[in-house]
Amino acid sequence: MTHFLSFAIPGIPYGFVYALVAVGLVLTYKTSGVFNMAFAAQAYVSAAIYYGAVSQHHLSKWVGFVLAVVVAGPALGYVLDRLLFRHMRTAPTVVKLITGLGLLIGIPSIVQFFWPGQHQNPPSLSPKPNAVYHFGSYHIDGNQLVVIVAVLVVMAGLGVLFRFTALGLKMRAVVESPRMVELAGINADRVSSFAWMLSGFLAALAGVLLAPYYANIDATNFIALLVAAIAAAVFAGLASLPLALAGGLFLGIFQQVLTGYLPLNSIWATALRPSFPFIVLVLLLLFWPLVRRRREAGDPLAGVDPPPPALAASLRGATLDRLTTIIFPIFIVAYIGITLFLVPTHWLFLLTQGIVYATIFLSITALTGMSGQISLCQASFAGLGAFTAGQLATEFNINVIVALLIGGAVAAAAGALVAIPTLRLRGLYLALATLAFALLASNLLFPQSWLGNGDTGVNVPRPPGFNGNRAFFLLAMAVFAVCAVVVILVRKGTVGRYLSAMRGSQVAAETIGINPARAKITIFALSAGIAGVGGAMFGSLQGTTSGGDYNVFFSILWIVLVLTTGVRTVEGAVNAGIALVLVPELLSDLGGTSVFSFLGNRVTALSFFLFGIGALTYAKHPEGAVEFNKRRSLLWIAAWLDRRAGREPTAGVADAATLARGQAPALELSGDGQAVADGPAPVVPERSPHPGGP
Amino acid sequence: MALLRASGISKRFGGVVALSELSIGVEAGEAVGLVGPNGAGKTTLFNCLLGILRPDTGTVTFDGHDLSRMPVYRRARLGIGRTFQRIELFTEMTARDHLLVAERARRGNGAMWKDLLNRGDPTTDEQVRAAAVLSLLGIDDVADLPVEALSLGHGRLVELGRALITEPRLLLLDEPSSGLDRMESLALAQVLGRVQQERGTAILLVEHDLEMVERCVTRLCVLELGQLIADGPTATVMGDANVRRAYLGEAV
Ligand SMILES: Nc1ncnc2c1ncn2[C@@H]1O[C@H](COP(=O)(O)OP(=O)(O)OP(=O)(O)O)[C@@H](O)[C@H]1O
Ligand SMILES: [Mg+2]
């Protein structure tokens, strides 16, 4: 017991902070329908502000606290609600998720931009962080004390708020059933504003309280915090505030207690303990009855929601499709020509990297583009492919090309292994599970010497005959082309059509005899396999590669980027790949000029900020902003050519245009193409006469 | 031996008892109506029959097979088709695509290697079957529009076609005429009659429109609060005093 307590007590502060974050997550999830992935970013911002105020500007801790927690936290929450999330209440899950993930990338990057460099030794809120307080045979330090006191005060405050104030009661009501509350005439917008401010405050407090536990203020640490809190929130069925609290507390304490019972300094202690929340999250998602029941029952009034907007029909049409398929090969040929003959070596490398990234991104085109599901562990599959290929080639002297293929196969097997336990999960829950898998891969698998070999990494040689940069570029192009053809064939084939049916309506797909498990495992394996091959190519291009190249941050960045450029098309993957290498390069060239010299070491931050913020366009353009603009310009050019020739609009453009002119779709369905609806499809029961109809 | 036999089905949602110890059977080729007030548990029964929901107790057998542990798609391939009360279409697909994908799925084909050899496209045979069903339902002229552009009535017909092309031996229809006007309902009743007579498809029809029910079915079951309160020839059940009080009284 003594042993247990001596480990449990240091766990209490962690547990309290997890609980804070979990409560914040549930609060916004229930009041606005948004599972706020940006929560970690909010915590990060306040931790950075507190650091700046106290450590850099030497303000008093009180002033720092007020600035970071009382002002910045709620303000950021309010802004997010006002500008973004309030308008997304009925948007498809994927849209909300991607917006949050974009912010998770974008917000820390903007902080990094204004404030580059490392922020080491974050200060504690406590005036005497190192003081030791004894009680009985146990003791805690000043920092732990301040965490415990602060959280207890906040929890008491929340208790009073929810129990005794009108606003608190309304919020509780909204948490119970948002639809019911609107029917009762409560202004849900006001409630949600307040909830976001409150949760912004909780995020800020959590960030400032937890920062001293880290060596420096780093966005990745806060993602890990977020995942632990997500586990607690899932424990609460994403619904109950007291359960979220209890879950957070338990998790924090048990994580510390584990330390006491795991052999010291073994791989178990160093790798398993930090991963404990991720394992718990996976187990909860798979087995926790509250998660399963929620999916079956749901809000009985959920059907009242208006359906999400349909994919812009104006930009579809056979002619338009044909135009884009003609332009794309021209583009690729030009790309190859320029790369091979016109550019210096440095750019040859960059453009090769762009196409290798595009190969990896095809895995997202395959999975998300066809099934509409979001996986946040694509980078882990890429890493698995790279490390497998590298180990086989260097340790076993296997031909590198063969090693690349085996790397892809191993990644595909891993994809199937991830898909099998998560078969029942969709939308948000699947994204969360894959997030946990990504963290597990980074923490448990990639550090192993037989795989990723920790920070040292693994050598991945270039295949014999492809040592030259131009030769390797051509190989990268060929690999990309093969993967692209595979994606296209599968998409128009049976598997692609099954997946398309399933994203339209999973129940209906099952009732015509589609085996959803098989389709899902197939596409996960295919996608992971492509990511693995792409990852192996990436490693081979770099020469050596380590786990840091494939952490969860990249998974998130990549998916955000691909969804922004267009997840439905091979072109989208290419655009994303090129953007990922060219944007930082162009910015740093810009930084080389005297006017923009301030860019200096801020280039990466600025590019990530741009990529993250780009995701905000996703809500409006689920087909991808780049794809949207390309098609719109094509339409415009076609119309312009026609006008010059004095012709009526051409047939193809006309058919798109008619659709655009709003033969207002009478049937609006739950899937907007990107949608992962959480319930059965509601239908607008009004009909418009159709030209072909009776 | 009944084609479909459900016995002792119970299903609760939290405190709500949606179905309690319900037993119902459908003979091969028979058309049965299932009526009851809102919230009686009709849709829940369909979901339990197909395995979309797992009943708390009870068993379902179809054509001698015990369905209890069978996933939805295998029940479908055994020959149970259904339509949905709240329409469930595959967004982004045309009506024809709906039928083609259903025709492919019922045979359980779907190996990726065929796609990779570019052999995943619909076969001529599949095209012919789809065209036949489209013209049976009279929706050939809108067959190649994306379903978002269709009216609700056409949407329901697409759902019906998607179920019919799998050549089910039992068709579960959940309020197929809601949202349709009178002419469309009459046409629908006619199609159902033809399907039942020509193909020998058994039908279990949930419907609030009693005229439609009388037109389509020979046997009528009445559900109230998750329990069967009447089961017999349509005319007899319609005359039953209990039924009139529980259901018709409310409907008038
Ligand atoms: N997923 C669910 N979660 C919670 N309760 C449910 C769910 N589905 C149905 N119910 C409840 O079960 C009961 C039966 O519902 P069901 O939809 O089966 O009725 P129904 O007979 O089809 O009604 P209607 O004529 O309105 O379609 C209702 O009280 C309903 O509220
Ligand atoms: Mg119903």
GROMACS .gro file of C-alpha atoms in nm, chain A residues 17 63 85 88 104 128 199 248 262 277 306 354 366-367 423 432 437 478 490 517-518 524 569 586 633 670 678:
model
   27
   17VAL     CA    1  -0.475   1.799  -1.566
   63VAL     CA    2   0.033   3.881  -1.442
   85PHE     CA    3  -1.717   2.601  -3.516
   88MET     CA    4  -2.029   2.380  -3.839
  104LEU     CA    5  -0.377   2.184  -3.435
  128LYS     CA    6   0.806   2.799  -0.469
  199SER     CA    7  -1.319   2.517  -2.236
  248GLY     CA    8  -0.872   1.165  -1.624
  262LEU     CA    9   0.745  -0.206  -1.413
  277PRO     CA   10  -0.284   0.646  -2.227
  306PRO     CA   11  -3.078   1.945  -4.156
  354GLY     CA   12   0.767   1.610  -5.419
  366ALA     CA   13  -0.704   0.557  -5.166
  367LEU     CA   14  -0.833   0.542  -4.811
  423LEU     CA   15  -1.389  -0.264  -3.807
  432LEU     CA   16  -0.904   0.864  -3.266
  437PHE     CA   17  -0.194   0.362  -3.309
  478ALA     CA   18   0.765   0.506  -6.219
  490VAL     CA   19  -0.945   0.003  -5.774
  517ALA     CA   20  -1.539  -0.577  -4.320
  518ARG     CA   21  -1.380  -0.717  -4.629
  524PHE     CA   22  -0.675  -0.022  -4.541
  569THR     CA   23  -0.801   1.263  -5.741
  586LEU     CA   24   0.994   2.936  -5.204
  633SER     CA   25  -1.093   2.804  -6.406
  670SER     CA   26  -2.658   1.242  -4.541
  678ASP     CA   27  -2.339   0.939  -3.756
   0.00000   0.00000   0.00000
